[in-house]
Amino acid sequence: EIVWTQSPGTLSLSPGDRATLSCRASQSVSSSYLAWYQQKPGQAPRLLISGASTRATGISDRFSGGGSGTDFTLTISEVEPEDIAVYYCQHYGSSPPYTFGQGTKLEIK
Amino acid sequence: QVQLQESGPGLVKPSQTLSLTCTVSGGSISSGSYYWSWIRQPAGKGLEWIGRIHSSGSTNYNPSLKSRVTISVDTSKNQFSLKLSSVTAADTAVYYCARTDVMPDLAWFDPWGQGTLVTVSS
């Protein structure tokens, strides 16, 4: 079973800073079937990115995804207060059970 | 635009069965193009996939919960349901329903329901 590890656990940034969130697999995956979700306080998760780099409908172009193999990243070019959330990665494409990374909490100073 | 809405009791006694329903609107659960999943999240913790169902009735469950979980579908009502038996306090969580495509390369979770909090307590 592949284990997905997100880092850092918490990211504290100032408005306008660049955020880089990591999602790492315990072994290489042959596909870029990687999704990122944003969960704002008190809300359900929302799809941000699929296919490692494709933004979902209505998602700001400040959000971008990349990576392959074992290392994937979510980048927020200039963080805003509205980006306060926990971000989860999830690899799909394989047979269930599906698992999520443990999440990265983004705080704004 | 497809929307999902969870419903069910917010309080369940220990050892009893948790029962939730997800109502799908804006699309047909019978289309055959999607799987319908349940995911839960204890307070302050991460996301745990519980299981999924296809409109054909085919199911997959998380091995960690398989012995206690039953997911069913009612195409006439455009709903699918979750039953979790023998609950304990560890099953206290927000429960979400979500949709995935049947094609593995499109199988991300989208959309999600708003979630419903279920507390297990006497």
Coordinates of C-alpha atoms in Angstrom, one line a residue:
Chain A
E1 CA 0.0 0.0 0.0
I2 CA 1.3 3.4 -1.0
V3 CA 1.4 5.9 1.9
W4 CA 1.0 9.6 1.0
T5 CA 2.8 12.2 3.2
Q6 CA 2.1 15.9 3.1
S7 CA 4.4 18.5 4.3
P8 CA 4.7 20.8 6.1
G9 CA 1.9 20.1 8.6
T10 CA 1.3 23.8 9.0
L11 CA 2.4 26.7 6.8
S12 CA 2.2 30.2 8.2
L13 CA 2.6 32.9 5.5
S14 CA 1.9 36.6 5.0
P15 CA -0.5 37.9 2.3
G16 CA 1.3 37.9 -1.0
D17 CA 3.7 35.2 -0.1
R18 CA 4.2 32.1 -2.3
A19 CA 3.0 28.8 -0.7
T20 CA 4.5 25.5 -1.7
L21 CA 2.7 22.4 -0.4
S22 CA 4.2 18.9 -0.8
C23 CA 2.6 15.5 -1.3
R24 CA 5.0 12.6 -1.4
A25 CA 4.4 8.9 -2.1
S26 CA 6.2 6.1 -0.3
Q27 CA 6.9 4.6 -3.8
S28 CA 6.7 5.9 -7.3
V29 CA 3.4 6.0 -9.0
S30 CA 3.1 5.5 -12.7
S31 CA 0.4 8.0 -13.3
S32 CA -0.3 11.6 -12.5
Y33 CA -3.7 10.8 -11.0
L34 CA -3.3 13.2 -8.2
A35 CA -6.0 15.5 -6.8
W36 CA -5.8 18.4 -4.4
Y37 CA -8.7 19.5 -2.3
Q38 CA -9.2 22.6 -0.2
Q39 CA -11.2 22.5 3.0
K40 CA -12.0 25.9 4.5
P41 CA -13.1 26.0 8.2
G42 CA -16.5 24.5 8.7
Q43 CA -16.9 23.5 5.0
A44 CA -16.7 20.4 2.9
P45 CA -13.6 19.7 0.9
R46 CA -13.6 21.2 -2.6
L47 CA -11.7 19.9 -5.6
L48 CA -8.9 22.3 -6.6
I49 CA -6.7 20.3 -8.9
S50 CA -7.0 17.0 -10.8
G51 CA -4.5 15.1 -13.0
A52 CA -1.8 16.7 -10.8
S53 CA -2.0 20.0 -12.7
T54 CA -5.5 20.7 -14.1
R55 CA -7.5 23.3 -12.2
A56 CA -11.1 22.5 -11.5
T57 CA -13.8 24.8 -12.8
G58 CA -13.8 28.2 -11.1
I59 CA -10.5 27.8 -9.4
S60 CA -8.2 30.8 -9.4
D61 CA -5.1 30.7 -11.5
R62 CA -3.1 31.5 -8.4
F63 CA -3.4 27.8 -7.7
S64 CA -1.2 25.5 -9.7
G65 CA -0.1 21.8 -9.4
G66 CA 2.8 19.8 -10.6
G67 CA 5.0 16.8 -10.1
S68 CA 5.3 13.2 -11.0
G69 CA 6.7 9.9 -9.7
T70 CA 6.8 10.3 -5.9
D71 CA 6.7 14.1 -5.5
F72 CA 3.8 16.4 -6.2
T73 CA 3.3 20.0 -5.3
L74 CA 0.5 22.5 -4.9
T75 CA 1.6 26.1 -5.3
I76 CA -0.4 29.2 -4.4
S77 CA 1.4 32.1 -6.1
E78 CA 0.3 34.9 -3.8
V79 CA -1.7 33.8 -0.8
E80 CA -4.7 35.7 0.3
P81 CA -6.6 35.6 3.6
E82 CA -9.4 33.7 1.8
D83 CA -6.9 30.8 1.2
I84 CA -7.0 29.9 4.9
A85 CA -7.8 26.2 4.8
V86 CA -6.5 22.7 5.1
Y87 CA -5.2 21.2 1.8
Y88 CA -5.4 17.5 1.1
C89 CA -3.9 15.4 -1.7
Q90 CA -5.3 12.2 -2.9
H91 CA -4.1 9.7 -5.5
Y92 CA -6.9 8.1 -7.6
G93 CA -6.8 5.7 -10.6
S94 CA -5.9 2.7 -8.5
S95 CA -8.3 0.3 -7.0
P96 CA -9.9 1.3 -3.7
P97 CA -9.5 1.8 -0.8
Y98 CA -8.7 5.4 -1.4
T99 CA -6.6 7.4 1.0
F100 CA -5.9 11.0 1.5
G101 CA -2.8 12.7 2.7
Q102 CA -3.0 13.9 6.3
G103 CA -3.3 17.5 5.1
T104 CA -1.4 20.8 5.3
K105 CA -2.9 23.7 7.2
L106 CA -2.4 27.1 5.7
E107 CA -2.4 30.0 8.1
I108 CA -2.1 33.7 7.2
K109 CA -0.1 35.9 9.4
Chain B
Q1 CA -25.1 21.1 -11.7
V2 CA -25.1 18.0 -9.5
Q3 CA -25.6 18.6 -5.8
L4 CA -25.4 16.1 -3.0
Q5 CA -27.1 16.4 0.4
E6 CA -26.6 14.2 3.4
S7 CA -29.4 13.5 6.0
G8 CA -29.9 11.4 9.0
P9 CA -29.8 11.4 12.8
G10 CA -27.2 13.5 14.4
L11 CA -27.0 11.4 17.5
V12 CA -26.6 7.6 17.7
K13 CA -26.2 5.5 20.8
P14 CA -23.2 3.2 21.2
S15 CA -23.6 -0.3 19.8
Q16 CA -26.4 0.9 17.6
T17 CA -26.5 1.4 13.8
L18 CA -25.7 4.7 12.1
S19 CA -27.9 5.4 9.1
L20 CA -27.4 8.2 6.6
T21 CA -28.8 9.0 3.2
C22 CA -27.4 11.1 0.4
T23 CA -29.8 12.7 -2.0
V24 CA -28.6 13.5 -5.4
S25 CA -30.1 16.5 -7.3
G26 CA -29.4 17.9 -10.7
G27 CA -28.5 14.6 -12.2
S28 CA -29.5 10.9 -12.2
I29 CA -27.8 8.4 -9.9
S30 CA -28.8 5.8 -12.5
S31 CA -26.6 7.3 -15.3
G32 CA -24.0 4.5 -14.7
S33 CA -21.1 6.9 -15.2
Y34 CA -20.3 7.4 -11.6
Y35 CA -19.6 5.8 -8.3
W36 CA -21.1 7.3 -5.1
S37 CA -19.0 7.4 -2.0
W38 CA -19.1 8.0 1.7
I39 CA -16.2 9.7 3.4
R40 CA -15.9 10.7 7.0
Q41 CA -13.8 13.1 9.1
P42 CA -13.5 13.1 12.9
A43 CA -13.2 16.6 14.4
G44 CA -9.8 18.0 13.8
K45 CA -8.6 15.0 11.8
G46 CA -8.2 13.9 8.2
L47 CA -10.4 12.3 5.6
E48 CA -11.3 8.6 5.7
W49 CA -12.9 6.9 2.7
I50 CA -15.6 4.5 3.8
G51 CA -16.9 2.9 0.6
R52 CA -18.7 3.4 -2.7
I53 CA -21.6 2.1 -4.7
H54 CA -22.5 2.1 -8.4
S55 CA -26.0 2.3 -9.6
S56 CA -25.8 -1.3 -10.6
G57 CA -25.4 -2.1 -6.8
S58 CA -21.7 -3.0 -7.0
T59 CA -19.9 -1.9 -3.9
N60 CA -16.4 -1.5 -2.5
Y61 CA -15.6 -0.9 1.1
N62 CA -12.6 0.2 3.2
P63 CA -11.2 -3.0 4.7
S64 CA -10.9 -1.2 8.0
L65 CA -14.7 -0.8 8.2
K66 CA -15.9 -3.6 5.9
S67 CA -17.3 -5.8 8.6
R68 CA -19.6 -3.0 9.8
V69 CA -20.5 -1.1 6.6
T70 CA -23.4 -1.5 4.1
I71 CA -23.9 1.0 1.3
S72 CA -27.1 0.7 -0.8
V73 CA -28.7 2.6 -3.6
D74 CA -32.3 3.6 -4.3
T75 CA -32.4 4.7 -7.9
S76 CA -36.2 5.5 -7.7
K77 CA -35.4 8.2 -5.1
N78 CA -32.0 9.2 -6.5
Q79 CA -30.5 8.4 -3.2
F80 CA -27.8 6.2 -1.7
S81 CA -27.4 5.2 1.9
L82 CA -24.8 4.3 4.5
K83 CA -25.3 1.9 7.4
L84 CA -22.6 1.5 10.0
S85 CA -23.3 -1.0 12.7
S86 CA -22.0 -1.4 16.2
V87 CA -20.9 2.2 16.5
T88 CA -18.6 3.5 19.2
A89 CA -17.4 7.0 20.1
A90 CA -14.6 6.5 17.5
D91 CA -17.3 6.7 14.8
T92 CA -18.2 10.3 15.8
A93 CA -17.4 12.3 12.7
V94 CA -18.7 14.5 9.9
Y95 CA -19.9 12.2 7.2
Y96 CA -19.7 13.4 3.6
C97 CA -21.1 11.9 0.4
A98 CA -19.2 12.5 -2.8
R99 CA -19.2 11.4 -6.5
T100 CA -16.4 9.9 -8.6
D101 CA -16.3 9.0 -12.3
V102 CA -16.2 5.3 -13.1
M103 CA -13.2 5.9 -15.3
P104 CA -10.1 5.4 -13.1
D105 CA -8.3 8.3 -14.8
L106 CA -11.2 10.6 -13.9
A107 CA -11.9 9.3 -10.4
W108 CA -11.4 12.3 -8.2
F109 CA -14.1 13.3 -5.7
D110 CA -16.3 16.0 -7.0
P111 CA -18.8 17.2 -6.0
W112 CA -19.1 16.7 -2.2
G113 CA -22.1 17.1 0.0
Q114 CA -22.0 19.7 2.8
G115 CA -21.5 17.0 5.4
T116 CA -23.5 15.9 8.4
L117 CA -22.2 15.5 12.0
V118 CA -22.9 12.3 13.7
T119 CA -22.2 12.0 17.4
V120 CA -22.1 8.6 19.1
S121 CA -23.1 9.0 22.7
S122 CA -25.5 7.6 25.2

